mmCIF file of C-alpha atoms and ligand atoms in Angstrom:
data_model
loop_
_atom_site.group_PDB
_atom_site.id
_atom_site.type_symbol
_atom_site.label_atom_id
_atom_site.label_comp_id
_atom_site.label_asym_id
_atom_site.label_seq_id
_atom_site.Cartn_x
_atom_site.Cartn_y
_atom_site.Cartn_z
ATOM 1 C CA MET A 4 100.498 -96.177 -63.597
ATOM 2 C CA GLU A 5 98.287 -94.242 -65.994
ATOM 3 C CA VAL A 6 100.134 -92.459 -68.805
ATOM 4 C CA GLU A 7 98.510 -89.851 -71.040
ATOM 5 C CA ALA A 8 99.615 -88.289 -74.325
ATOM 6 C CA ALA A 9 97.598 -86.410 -76.965
ATOM 7 C CA GLY A 10 94.335 -87.351 -75.275
ATOM 8 C CA SER A 11 95.089 -91.108 -75.248
ATOM 9 C CA ARG A 12 96.022 -93.233 -72.274
ATOM 10 C CA LEU A 13 97.874 -96.405 -71.304
ATOM 11 C CA VAL A 14 97.781 -98.248 -67.998
ATOM 12 C CA ILE A 15 100.947 -100.035 -66.893
ATOM 13 C CA ASP A 16 100.441 -102.894 -64.396
ATOM 14 C CA VAL A 17 97.240 -103.564 -62.470
ATOM 15 C CA GLY A 18 98.591 -105.171 -59.327
ATOM 16 C CA LYS A 19 96.871 -106.405 -56.242
ATOM 17 C CA PRO A 20 98.629 -105.029 -53.153
ATOM 18 C CA LEU A 21 100.723 -107.687 -51.421
ATOM 19 C CA THR A 22 99.112 -106.563 -48.156
ATOM 20 C CA ALA A 23 95.690 -107.793 -49.371
ATOM 21 C CA GLY A 24 94.475 -111.164 -48.108
ATOM 22 C CA TRP A 25 94.144 -114.154 -50.491
ATOM 23 C CA GLY A 26 90.393 -113.967 -50.825
ATOM 24 C CA GLU A 27 90.154 -110.221 -50.423
ATOM 25 C CA GLN A 28 88.397 -108.354 -53.217
ATOM 26 C CA VAL A 29 90.380 -105.231 -54.111
ATOM 27 C CA PRO A 30 88.690 -102.770 -56.485
ATOM 28 C CA LEU A 31 90.459 -101.454 -59.572
ATOM 29 C CA PRO A 32 91.893 -97.964 -59.278
ATOM 30 C CA ASP A 33 89.514 -95.309 -60.557
ATOM 31 C CA VAL A 34 90.803 -95.061 -64.132
ATOM 32 C CA PRO A 35 88.213 -94.081 -66.777
ATOM 33 C CA GLY A 36 87.343 -97.016 -69.023
ATOM 34 C CA LEU A 37 89.419 -99.590 -67.168
ATOM 35 C CA ALA A 38 86.578 -101.571 -65.605
ATOM 36 C CA LYS A 39 83.832 -100.927 -68.166
ATOM 37 C CA GLY A 40 85.736 -100.503 -71.429
ATOM 38 C CA ASP A 41 83.545 -97.474 -72.095
ATOM 39 C CA ASP A 42 86.235 -94.881 -72.748
ATOM 40 C CA PRO A 43 87.978 -95.150 -76.129
ATOM 41 C CA SER A 44 90.830 -92.908 -74.948
ATOM 42 C CA LEU A 45 92.132 -95.859 -72.891
ATOM 43 C CA LEU A 46 94.140 -97.765 -75.488
ATOM 44 C CA ALA A 47 95.749 -100.648 -73.592
ATOM 45 C CA VAL A 48 96.960 -102.203 -70.364
ATOM 46 C CA LEU A 49 100.586 -103.395 -70.217
ATOM 47 C CA ILE A 50 101.613 -106.089 -67.704
ATOM 48 C CA SER A 51 105.350 -106.010 -66.927
ATOM 49 C CA HIS A 52 105.501 -109.521 -65.390
ATOM 50 C CA PRO A 53 103.389 -112.273 -63.828
ATOM 51 C CA HIS A 54 103.593 -111.383 -60.129
ATOM 52 C CA LEU A 55 100.297 -110.651 -58.378
ATOM 53 C CA ASP A 56 101.391 -107.166 -57.336
ATOM 54 C CA HIS A 57 101.630 -106.384 -61.063
ATOM 55 C CA TYR A 58 98.731 -108.301 -62.674
ATOM 56 C CA GLY A 59 96.491 -109.387 -59.767
ATOM 57 C CA LEU A 60 93.521 -107.188 -60.717
ATOM 58 C CA VAL A 61 93.634 -107.899 -64.453
ATOM 59 C CA ASP A 62 90.468 -110.034 -64.270
ATOM 60 C CA GLN A 63 88.528 -106.868 -63.415
ATOM 61 C CA VAL A 64 89.746 -105.054 -66.532
ATOM 62 C CA SER A 65 87.084 -104.897 -69.226
ATOM 63 C CA ALA A 66 87.531 -107.476 -71.993
ATOM 64 C CA ARG A 67 87.233 -104.544 -74.406
ATOM 65 C CA VAL A 68 90.596 -103.116 -73.259
ATOM 66 C CA PRO A 69 93.587 -104.717 -75.008
ATOM 67 C CA VAL A 70 96.096 -106.277 -72.588
ATOM 68 C CA TYR A 71 99.779 -106.812 -73.416
ATOM 69 C CA ALA A 72 102.034 -109.257 -71.554
ATOM 70 C CA GLY A 73 104.866 -111.638 -72.343
ATOM 71 C CA VAL A 74 104.029 -114.974 -74.016
ATOM 72 C CA GLY A 75 106.019 -116.814 -71.322
ATOM 73 C CA ALA A 76 104.377 -114.814 -68.550
ATOM 74 C CA ALA A 77 100.910 -115.785 -69.728
ATOM 75 C CA ALA A 78 101.985 -119.414 -70.208
ATOM 76 C CA VAL A 79 103.362 -119.719 -66.682
ATOM 77 C CA VAL A 80 100.226 -118.200 -65.149
ATOM 78 C CA GLY A 81 98.108 -120.523 -67.284
ATOM 79 C CA ALA A 82 100.061 -123.601 -66.221
ATOM 80 C CA ALA A 83 99.904 -122.638 -62.539
ATOM 81 C CA ARG A 84 96.174 -121.992 -62.336
ATOM 82 C CA PHE A 85 95.111 -125.635 -62.020
ATOM 83 C CA PHE A 86 97.174 -125.917 -58.835
ATOM 84 C CA SER A 87 96.951 -122.383 -57.483
ATOM 85 C CA PRO A 88 93.750 -120.609 -58.498
ATOM 86 C CA SER A 89 94.407 -117.693 -56.124
ATOM 87 C CA GLY A 90 95.425 -115.371 -58.968
ATOM 88 C CA PRO A 91 93.459 -114.398 -62.068
ATOM 89 C CA ALA A 92 94.030 -115.779 -65.548
ATOM 90 C CA LEU A 93 96.358 -113.780 -67.779
ATOM 91 C CA SER A 94 95.119 -113.910 -71.370
ATOM 92 C CA PRO A 95 96.816 -111.069 -73.206
ATOM 93 C CA THR A 96 95.530 -109.881 -76.560
ATOM 94 C CA GLY A 97 99.013 -108.722 -77.555
ATOM 95 C CA HIS A 98 102.510 -109.714 -76.547
ATOM 96 C CA LEU A 99 105.579 -108.002 -75.125
ATOM 97 C CA VAL A 100 108.707 -109.155 -76.937
ATOM 98 C CA ASP A 101 112.227 -108.161 -75.923
ATOM 99 C CA GLY A 102 113.392 -105.189 -77.991
ATOM 100 C CA VAL A 103 110.346 -105.136 -80.279
ATOM 101 C CA PRO A 104 108.516 -101.780 -80.109
ATOM 102 C CA ILE A 105 104.721 -101.735 -79.930
ATOM 103 C CA VAL A 106 102.939 -98.726 -81.384
ATOM 104 C CA VAL A 107 99.657 -97.895 -79.648
ATOM 105 C CA GLY A 108 98.131 -94.579 -80.700
ATOM 106 C CA PRO A 109 100.648 -91.843 -79.835
ATOM 107 C CA PHE A 110 102.755 -94.251 -77.752
ATOM 108 C CA THR A 111 105.690 -96.407 -78.728
ATOM 109 C CA VAL A 112 106.452 -98.951 -76.008
ATOM 110 C CA THR A 113 109.716 -100.902 -76.111
ATOM 111 C CA PRO A 114 109.971 -103.881 -73.731
ATOM 112 C CA HIS A 115 113.392 -104.838 -72.338
ATOM 113 C CA LEU A 116 113.644 -108.343 -70.892
ATOM 114 C CA VAL A 117 115.117 -108.148 -67.375
ATOM 115 C CA ASP A 118 116.527 -110.429 -64.693
ATOM 116 C CA HIS A 119 113.911 -111.006 -61.958
ATOM 117 C CA SER A 120 112.489 -113.858 -59.884
ATOM 118 C CA GLY A 121 109.278 -113.634 -61.940
ATOM 119 C CA TYR A 122 109.348 -115.357 -65.312
ATOM 120 C CA ASP A 123 109.390 -113.273 -68.513
ATOM 121 C CA SER A 124 109.722 -109.846 -66.841
ATOM 122 C CA TYR A 125 110.163 -106.558 -68.685
ATOM 123 C CA ALA A 126 111.273 -103.005 -68.133
ATOM 124 C CA LEU A 127 109.297 -100.698 -70.411
ATOM 125 C CA VAL A 128 110.413 -97.601 -72.303
ATOM 126 C CA VAL A 129 107.466 -95.426 -73.331
ATOM 127 C CA ASP A 130 107.933 -92.729 -75.977
ATOM 128 C CA ALA A 131 105.228 -90.165 -76.693
ATOM 129 C CA GLY A 132 105.099 -86.505 -77.642
ATOM 130 C CA GLY A 133 108.881 -86.280 -77.809
ATOM 131 C CA ARG A 134 109.278 -87.374 -74.181
ATOM 132 C CA ARG A 135 110.702 -90.642 -72.905
ATOM 133 C CA LEU A 136 109.534 -92.475 -69.768
ATOM 134 C CA MET A 137 111.285 -95.605 -68.544
ATOM 135 C CA TYR A 138 109.773 -98.018 -66.005
ATOM 136 C CA THR A 139 112.203 -100.513 -64.516
ATOM 137 C CA GLY A 140 109.517 -103.018 -63.567
ATOM 138 C CA ASP A 141 110.964 -105.376 -60.953
ATOM 139 C CA LEU A 142 114.570 -106.250 -61.684
ATOM 140 C CA ARG A 143 117.934 -107.364 -60.391
ATOM 141 C CA GLY A 144 121.383 -108.226 -61.689
ATOM 142 C CA HIS A 145 122.316 -111.161 -59.442
ATOM 143 C CA GLY A 146 119.938 -113.808 -60.816
ATOM 144 C CA ARG A 147 120.425 -116.425 -63.487
ATOM 145 C CA LYS A 148 119.874 -113.817 -66.212
ATOM 146 C CA GLY A 149 122.266 -111.241 -64.803
ATOM 147 C CA ARG A 150 123.638 -110.745 -68.301
ATOM 148 C CA LEU A 151 120.403 -108.883 -69.102
ATOM 149 C CA PHE A 152 121.240 -106.379 -66.381
ATOM 150 C CA ASP A 153 124.802 -106.063 -67.697
ATOM 151 C CA ARG A 154 123.386 -105.586 -71.178
ATOM 152 C CA MET A 155 121.247 -102.697 -69.949
ATOM 153 C CA LEU A 156 124.228 -101.094 -68.220
ATOM 154 C CA ALA A 157 126.331 -101.452 -71.371
ATOM 155 C CA ALA A 158 123.661 -100.224 -73.794
ATOM 156 C CA PRO A 159 121.033 -98.350 -71.781
ATOM 157 C CA PRO A 160 118.036 -96.568 -73.278
ATOM 158 C CA VAL A 161 119.266 -93.037 -74.038
ATOM 159 C CA GLY A 162 117.551 -89.715 -73.463
ATOM 160 C CA VAL A 163 115.279 -90.909 -70.666
ATOM 161 C CA ASP A 164 113.414 -87.941 -69.190
ATOM 162 C CA THR A 165 111.856 -89.745 -66.250
ATOM 163 C CA LEU A 166 112.859 -93.094 -64.757
ATOM 164 C CA LEU A 167 110.276 -94.881 -62.625
ATOM 165 C CA LEU A 168 112.744 -96.741 -60.412
ATOM 166 C CA GLU A 169 111.738 -99.753 -58.319
ATOM 167 C CA GLY A 170 113.143 -99.565 -54.792
ATOM 168 C CA THR A 171 112.123 -102.741 -52.989
ATOM 169 C CA HIS A 172 115.403 -102.582 -51.080
ATOM 170 C CA ILE A 173 115.294 -98.858 -50.384
ATOM 171 C CA ARG A 174 113.832 -98.869 -46.902
ATOM 172 C CA PRO A 175 112.295 -96.039 -44.950
ATOM 173 C CA GLY A 176 114.772 -94.446 -42.549
ATOM 174 C CA THR A 177 114.616 -96.080 -39.157
ATOM 175 C CA ASP A 178 115.602 -92.993 -37.211
ATOM 176 C CA PRO A 179 114.337 -89.710 -38.669
ATOM 177 C CA ALA A 180 116.403 -87.763 -36.139
ATOM 178 C CA ALA A 181 119.647 -89.315 -37.331
ATOM 179 C CA GLU A 182 122.236 -87.170 -39.080
ATOM 180 C CA ARG A 183 120.909 -86.964 -42.624
ATOM 181 C CA THR A 184 124.105 -85.840 -44.280
ATOM 182 C CA GLU A 185 125.884 -88.971 -43.199
ATOM 183 C CA GLU A 186 126.238 -91.555 -45.947
ATOM 184 C CA PRO A 187 124.105 -94.506 -44.865
ATOM 185 C CA THR A 188 125.876 -97.816 -44.545
ATOM 186 C CA GLU A 189 124.735 -100.177 -47.251
ATOM 187 C CA PRO A 190 123.994 -103.781 -46.362
ATOM 188 C CA ALA A 191 126.120 -106.495 -47.928
ATOM 189 C CA PRO A 192 124.968 -107.387 -51.464
ATOM 190 C CA PRO A 193 122.645 -110.379 -51.704
ATOM 191 C CA PRO A 194 124.106 -113.712 -52.828
ATOM 192 C CA THR A 195 123.845 -114.485 -56.537
ATOM 193 C CA GLU A 196 121.720 -117.402 -57.736
ATOM 194 C CA SER A 197 125.030 -119.099 -58.602
ATOM 195 C CA GLN A 198 126.150 -118.755 -54.981
ATOM 196 C CA VAL A 199 122.813 -120.123 -53.777
ATOM 197 C CA GLU A 200 123.460 -123.098 -56.083
ATOM 198 C CA LEU A 201 126.851 -123.786 -54.486
ATOM 199 C CA ASP A 202 125.486 -123.374 -50.953
ATOM 200 C CA MET A 203 122.607 -125.734 -51.676
ATOM 201 C CA ALA A 204 124.923 -128.317 -53.229
ATOM 202 C CA ALA A 205 126.977 -128.325 -50.016
ATOM 203 C CA THR A 206 123.810 -128.796 -47.960
ATOM 204 C CA PHE A 207 122.637 -131.664 -50.182
ATOM 205 C CA ARG A 208 126.036 -133.370 -49.920
ATOM 206 C CA ALA A 209 126.040 -133.073 -46.142
ATOM 207 C CA ALA A 210 122.615 -134.692 -45.680
ATOM 208 C CA THR A 211 122.375 -138.475 -45.406
ATOM 209 C CA GLY A 212 118.584 -138.397 -45.815
ATOM 210 C CA LEU A 213 116.204 -136.457 -48.061
ATOM 211 C CA PRO A 214 116.684 -132.691 -48.485
ATOM 212 C CA VAL A 215 113.349 -130.962 -49.141
ATOM 213 C CA VAL A 216 113.531 -127.519 -50.726
ATOM 214 C CA VAL A 217 110.513 -125.268 -50.176
ATOM 215 C CA SER A 218 110.170 -122.630 -52.876
ATOM 216 C CA SER A 219 107.664 -121.021 -55.225
ATOM 217 C CA ALA A 220 106.641 -123.218 -58.166
ATOM 218 C CA GLN A 221 106.695 -120.132 -60.379
ATOM 219 C CA ASN A 222 110.256 -119.047 -59.551
ATOM 220 C CA ILE A 223 111.908 -120.590 -62.598
ATOM 221 C CA ASP A 224 115.345 -119.171 -61.768
ATOM 222 C CA ARG A 225 115.260 -121.024 -58.458
ATOM 223 C CA LEU A 226 114.170 -124.251 -60.157
ATOM 224 C CA VAL A 227 117.291 -124.030 -62.334
ATOM 225 C CA THR A 228 119.409 -123.315 -59.249
ATOM 226 C CA VAL A 229 118.039 -126.321 -57.313
ATOM 227 C CA TYR A 230 118.421 -128.644 -60.312
ATOM 228 C CA ARG A 231 122.039 -127.628 -60.827
ATOM 229 C CA ALA A 232 122.753 -127.954 -57.099
ATOM 230 C CA ALA A 233 121.212 -131.454 -57.005
ATOM 231 C CA ARG A 234 123.351 -132.535 -59.954
ATOM 232 C CA ARG A 235 126.456 -131.134 -58.280
ATOM 233 C CA ALA A 236 125.622 -133.285 -55.262
ATOM 234 C CA GLY A 237 125.016 -136.363 -57.441
ATOM 235 C CA ARG A 238 121.325 -136.515 -56.555
ATOM 236 C CA THR A 239 118.156 -136.752 -58.636
ATOM 237 C CA LEU A 240 115.860 -133.756 -58.348
ATOM 238 C CA LEU A 241 112.186 -134.519 -57.840
ATOM 239 C CA LEU A 242 109.710 -131.808 -58.799
ATOM 240 C CA ASP A 243 106.161 -131.889 -57.528
ATOM 241 C CA LEU A 244 103.515 -132.008 -60.253
ATOM 242 C CA TYR A 245 102.787 -128.279 -59.913
ATOM 243 C CA THR A 246 106.411 -127.252 -60.395
ATOM 244 C CA ALA A 247 106.865 -129.751 -63.236
ATOM 245 C CA THR A 248 103.753 -128.432 -64.987
ATOM 246 C CA VAL A 249 104.930 -124.812 -64.718
ATOM 247 C CA ALA A 250 108.398 -125.782 -66.009
ATOM 248 C CA GLN A 251 106.826 -127.459 -69.032
ATOM 249 C CA GLY A 252 104.463 -124.514 -69.407
ATOM 250 C CA THR A 253 107.362 -122.132 -70.048
ATOM 251 C CA GLY A 254 107.656 -123.778 -73.460
ATOM 252 C CA ARG A 255 111.437 -123.517 -73.163
ATOM 253 C CA ALA A 256 113.399 -126.719 -73.699
ATOM 254 C CA THR A 257 116.326 -125.297 -71.683
ATOM 255 C CA ILE A 258 114.308 -125.166 -68.422
ATOM 256 C CA PRO A 259 114.701 -128.368 -66.338
ATOM 257 C CA GLN A 260 111.537 -130.456 -66.751
ATOM 258 C CA PRO A 261 110.443 -134.099 -66.993
ATOM 259 C CA GLY A 262 112.699 -135.824 -69.524
ATOM 260 C CA PHE A 263 115.863 -134.112 -68.236
ATOM 261 C CA PRO A 264 118.561 -136.417 -66.826
ATOM 262 C CA GLN A 265 118.402 -137.011 -63.077
ATOM 263 C CA LEU A 266 114.998 -135.388 -62.851
ATOM 264 C CA GLY A 267 111.813 -137.065 -61.628
ATOM 265 C CA VAL A 268 108.326 -136.125 -60.478
ATOM 266 C CA TYR A 269 106.754 -136.684 -57.073
ATOM 267 C CA VAL A 270 103.017 -136.141 -56.759
ATOM 268 C CA PRO A 271 102.041 -135.019 -53.258
ATOM 269 C CA GLN A 272 98.726 -136.137 -51.772
ATOM 270 C CA ARG A 273 97.054 -132.765 -52.319
ATOM 271 C CA GLN A 274 97.955 -132.783 -56.022
ATOM 272 C CA ARG A 275 96.848 -136.430 -56.386
ATOM 273 C CA VAL A 276 93.441 -135.456 -55.013
ATOM 274 C CA LEU A 277 93.292 -132.439 -57.307
ATOM 275 C CA VAL A 278 93.912 -134.627 -60.358
ATOM 276 C CA LYS A 279 91.389 -137.217 -59.206
ATOM 277 C CA THR A 280 88.557 -134.817 -58.419
ATOM 278 C CA SER A 281 89.077 -132.863 -61.642
ATOM 279 C CA GLY A 282 89.314 -136.049 -63.722
ATOM 280 C CA GLU A 283 92.354 -134.583 -65.510
ATOM 281 C CA PHE A 284 94.269 -137.868 -65.422
ATOM 282 C CA HIS A 285 96.372 -136.895 -68.430
ATOM 283 C CA ARG A 286 98.389 -134.817 -65.936
ATOM 284 C CA THR A 287 99.722 -137.840 -64.045
ATOM 285 C CA HIS A 288 99.686 -140.076 -67.113
ATOM 286 C CA ALA A 289 102.079 -137.746 -68.966
ATOM 287 C CA ILE A 290 104.741 -137.891 -66.253
ATOM 288 C CA ARG A 291 104.410 -141.623 -65.491
ATOM 289 C CA PRO A 292 107.849 -142.593 -66.871
ATOM 290 C CA HIS A 293 109.477 -140.069 -64.534
ATOM 291 C CA ARG A 294 107.354 -140.642 -61.457
ATOM 292 C CA VAL A 295 108.902 -141.475 -58.102
ATOM 293 C CA PHE A 296 106.660 -142.776 -55.311
ATOM 294 C CA PRO A 297 106.766 -142.362 -51.514
ATOM 295 C CA GLU A 298 108.081 -145.925 -51.105
ATOM 296 C CA ASP A 299 111.007 -145.080 -53.429
ATOM 297 C CA LEU A 300 111.828 -142.089 -51.236
ATOM 298 C CA LEU A 301 111.674 -144.209 -48.099
ATOM 299 C CA ALA A 302 113.911 -146.864 -49.645
ATOM 300 C CA ALA A 303 116.678 -144.540 -50.856
ATOM 301 C CA PRO A 304 116.306 -140.966 -49.566
ATOM 302 C CA GLU A 305 120.018 -140.303 -50.160
ATOM 303 C CA ARG A 306 119.455 -140.485 -53.912
ATOM 304 C CA TYR A 307 117.047 -137.549 -54.110
ATOM 305 C CA VAL A 308 116.310 -133.884 -53.510
ATOM 306 C CA LEU A 309 112.645 -132.853 -53.463
ATOM 307 C CA LEU A 310 111.502 -129.394 -54.580
ATOM 308 C CA SER A 311 107.966 -128.502 -53.584
ATOM 309 C CA THR A 312 105.775 -125.940 -51.861
ATOM 310 C CA SER A 313 105.440 -125.706 -48.084
ATOM 311 C CA SER A 314 102.090 -127.559 -48.114
ATOM 312 C CA THR A 315 103.923 -130.826 -48.936
ATOM 313 C CA VAL A 316 106.154 -130.822 -45.859
ATOM 314 C CA GLN A 317 103.544 -132.159 -43.389
ATOM 315 C CA GLU A 318 102.826 -135.317 -45.409
ATOM 316 C CA LEU A 319 106.564 -136.003 -45.769
ATOM 317 C CA LEU A 320 107.010 -135.704 -42.009
ATOM 318 C CA ARG A 321 104.027 -137.997 -41.398
ATOM 319 C CA ALA A 322 105.362 -140.594 -43.843
ATOM 320 C CA GLY A 323 108.834 -140.389 -42.335
ATOM 321 C CA THR A 324 110.408 -139.567 -45.709
ATOM 322 C CA LEU A 325 111.622 -136.298 -44.208
ATOM 323 C CA ASP A 326 113.393 -137.068 -40.954
ATOM 324 C CA ARG A 327 116.393 -136.054 -38.865
ATOM 325 C CA HIS A 328 118.795 -137.384 -41.526
ATOM 326 C CA GLY A 329 117.273 -135.086 -44.126
ATOM 327 C CA MET A 330 117.031 -131.326 -44.261
ATOM 328 C CA LEU A 331 114.322 -128.710 -44.656
ATOM 329 C CA VAL A 332 115.666 -126.000 -46.982
ATOM 330 C CA TRP A 333 113.714 -122.724 -46.952
ATOM 331 C CA SER A 334 114.144 -121.051 -50.332
ATOM 332 C CA LEU A 335 111.657 -118.213 -50.032
ATOM 333 C CA TRP A 336 111.633 -114.775 -48.415
ATOM 334 C CA SER A 337 112.460 -115.248 -44.716
ATOM 335 C CA GLY A 338 109.597 -112.915 -43.727
ATOM 336 C CA TYR A 339 107.080 -115.690 -44.478
ATOM 337 C CA LEU A 340 108.590 -117.654 -41.581
ATOM 338 C CA THR A 341 107.212 -115.150 -39.074
ATOM 339 C CA GLU A 342 103.663 -115.639 -40.385
ATOM 340 C CA PRO A 343 101.527 -118.273 -38.579
ATOM 341 C CA SER A 344 101.958 -120.868 -41.358
ATOM 342 C CA GLY A 345 105.732 -120.377 -41.301
ATOM 343 C CA VAL A 346 105.875 -120.688 -37.520
ATOM 344 C CA ARG A 347 103.834 -123.924 -37.702
ATOM 345 C CA LEU A 348 106.112 -125.338 -40.406
ATOM 346 C CA ARG A 349 109.266 -124.692 -38.440
ATOM 347 C CA ALA A 350 107.715 -126.112 -35.265
ATOM 348 C CA ALA A 351 106.670 -129.305 -37.082
ATOM 349 C CA ALA A 352 110.154 -129.757 -38.523
ATOM 350 C CA ALA A 353 111.772 -129.099 -35.149
ATOM 351 C CA ALA A 354 109.460 -131.598 -33.433
ATOM 352 C CA ALA A 355 110.621 -134.249 -35.910
ATOM 353 C CA GLY A 356 114.257 -133.291 -35.357
ATOM 354 C CA VAL A 357 114.639 -132.170 -38.991
ATOM 355 C CA PRO A 358 117.488 -129.687 -39.468
ATOM 356 C CA PHE A 359 116.392 -126.369 -40.983
ATOM 357 C CA ILE A 360 118.444 -124.123 -43.249
ATOM 358 C CA GLN A 361 117.760 -121.117 -45.499
ATOM 359 C CA HIS A 362 119.161 -120.762 -49.012
ATOM 360 C CA HIS A 363 117.614 -117.822 -50.798
ATOM 361 C CA THR A 364 118.309 -114.580 -52.586
ATOM 362 C CA SER A 365 116.133 -111.606 -53.423
ATOM 363 C CA GLY A 366 114.383 -111.018 -56.737
ATOM 364 C CA HIS A 367 115.226 -107.327 -56.501
ATOM 365 C CA ALA A 368 118.357 -105.273 -57.017
ATOM 366 C CA PRO A 369 120.212 -103.973 -53.968
ATOM 367 C CA LEU A 370 120.882 -100.239 -53.756
ATOM 368 C CA GLY A 371 124.359 -100.581 -55.253
ATOM 369 C CA ASP A 372 122.986 -102.112 -58.448
ATOM 370 C CA LEU A 373 120.222 -99.494 -58.647
ATOM 371 C CA LYS A 374 122.936 -96.839 -58.491
ATOM 372 C CA ARG A 375 124.818 -98.503 -61.344
ATOM 373 C CA LEU A 376 121.606 -98.609 -63.365
ATOM 374 C CA VAL A 377 120.873 -94.936 -62.711
ATOM 375 C CA ALA A 378 124.445 -93.978 -63.624
ATOM 376 C CA ALA A 379 124.069 -95.819 -66.945
ATOM 377 C CA VAL A 380 120.592 -94.559 -67.880
ATOM 378 C CA ASN A 381 121.316 -91.069 -66.533
ATOM 379 C CA PRO A 382 117.694 -89.888 -66.485
ATOM 380 C CA SER A 383 116.765 -86.242 -65.985
ATOM 381 C CA ARG A 384 114.504 -87.253 -63.124
ATOM 382 C CA ILE A 385 113.828 -90.298 -60.967
ATOM 383 C CA VAL A 386 110.390 -91.076 -59.545
ATOM 384 C CA PRO A 387 110.231 -93.762 -56.827
ATOM 385 C CA ILE A 388 107.942 -96.726 -57.342
ATOM 386 C CA HIS A 389 107.469 -100.185 -55.758
ATOM 387 C CA THR A 390 109.070 -99.030 -52.514
ATOM 388 C CA GLN A 391 108.349 -98.147 -48.930
ATOM 389 C CA GLY A 392 111.316 -95.792 -48.913
ATOM 390 C CA ALA A 393 110.313 -93.110 -51.438
ATOM 391 C CA GLY A 394 111.482 -90.459 -49.001
ATOM 392 C CA GLU A 395 114.947 -92.040 -48.921
ATOM 393 C CA TYR A 396 115.605 -91.839 -52.663
ATOM 394 C CA ALA A 397 116.922 -88.268 -52.493
ATOM 395 C CA ARG A 398 119.751 -89.444 -50.217
ATOM 396 C CA HIS A 399 121.025 -91.664 -53.011
ATOM 397 C CA PHE A 400 119.775 -89.953 -56.185
ATOM 398 C CA PRO A 401 119.970 -86.145 -56.450
ATOM 399 C CA THR A 402 117.283 -86.029 -59.169
ATOM 400 C CA ALA A 403 114.754 -88.066 -57.168
ATOM 401 C CA THR A 404 111.282 -86.537 -57.235
ATOM 402 C CA PRO A 405 108.756 -88.513 -55.175
ATOM 403 C CA ARG A 406 105.179 -88.234 -56.483
ATOM 404 C CA GLN A 407 101.882 -88.862 -54.751
ATOM 405 C CA ASP A 408 99.489 -91.581 -55.889
ATOM 406 C CA GLY A 409 96.481 -90.211 -57.728
ATOM 407 C CA THR A 410 98.131 -87.023 -58.999
ATOM 408 C CA TRP A 411 99.043 -86.084 -62.583
ATOM 409 C CA TRP A 412 102.479 -84.760 -63.439
ATOM 410 C CA THR A 413 104.489 -84.169 -66.592
ATOM 411 C CA VAL A 414 107.264 -86.547 -67.689
HETATM 412 ZN ZN1 ZN B 525 107.995 -109.097 -59.254
HETATM 413 ZN ZN1 ZN B 526 106.608 -106.376 -57.648
#
């Protein structure tokens, strides 16, 4: 998004499309001054949160353009880069802080911390020229920080002229010929993170072997969920070195990390090699008191739960630490399972007789919560964003006004 007031401009989020391949080079959108830093009317870039579809092109932004992002967001990206260099570094020159307005030229930007699967995520309220624009960013109300969503409903920004409303769960109509006046049936609300915790705990209790949870190392909410579920089941949670490093990188003592009770670290082969070839032995040295080795897992699999990324599963199957007494728990979007790597993973688990189960919930609000948000904020106009169902908004929101990419309009 490019926002202009009194001849000055801001850019909000510079994401890489999720449809782009890992190594694919995607050019920056054609915004004056963004790539070359040669247009003083571009004052800053704001990054709402550290997901690639929001910051993935930030390395192409000129170093002369100030970049704002959350302290925690930058820290998590920084901690992850050693293990997962697929995304760019995030080195903001200024920071987004919950409720603290930033004045940039004619703009006043107020960040609002939100509940989302990405760490340190913000909605942004932009005031300029007597008009007020609100961007939801990515958000939900059913995560571990659902109170932030409730807080926004209870005390919403007032006088919003235009709300840029994320609609990940607003899907394009499947049958354009269907009766359009009919109220569409809404799918059941997604489970809360707390429900995922209870479901996982039941799964962990039922297994006699090692449950292995496959998730994203940067989904801190899910890390908390898995830790709490493991404790409920009386098991010790093992983080891989990547996940442990990101947890420590948050800089928050309340996030489960090495040193917590019933929490250990397992270093998969790939991460061992990474440490060895880089010579960064302080990484394994620092977690030595908490380290659990493959032979420990083999000796007493019923004592542990392992949280790692999907790349670790093959070595566990080969070593026999993950077997038919254990459980493979998929804690990511189910769509990844239809991709070739997901199909291979499931086939490998099935061949070893390992039971497979999914425990997951979305990082995005369902339609019902979006409606509650809109009712609270009560904007004059809603513009769809972050959705494939822009054309569907008007069925749910009378003030919806879809806009085309690359066109200017007035807030
Ligand atoms: Zn996101
Ligand atoms: Zn997103």
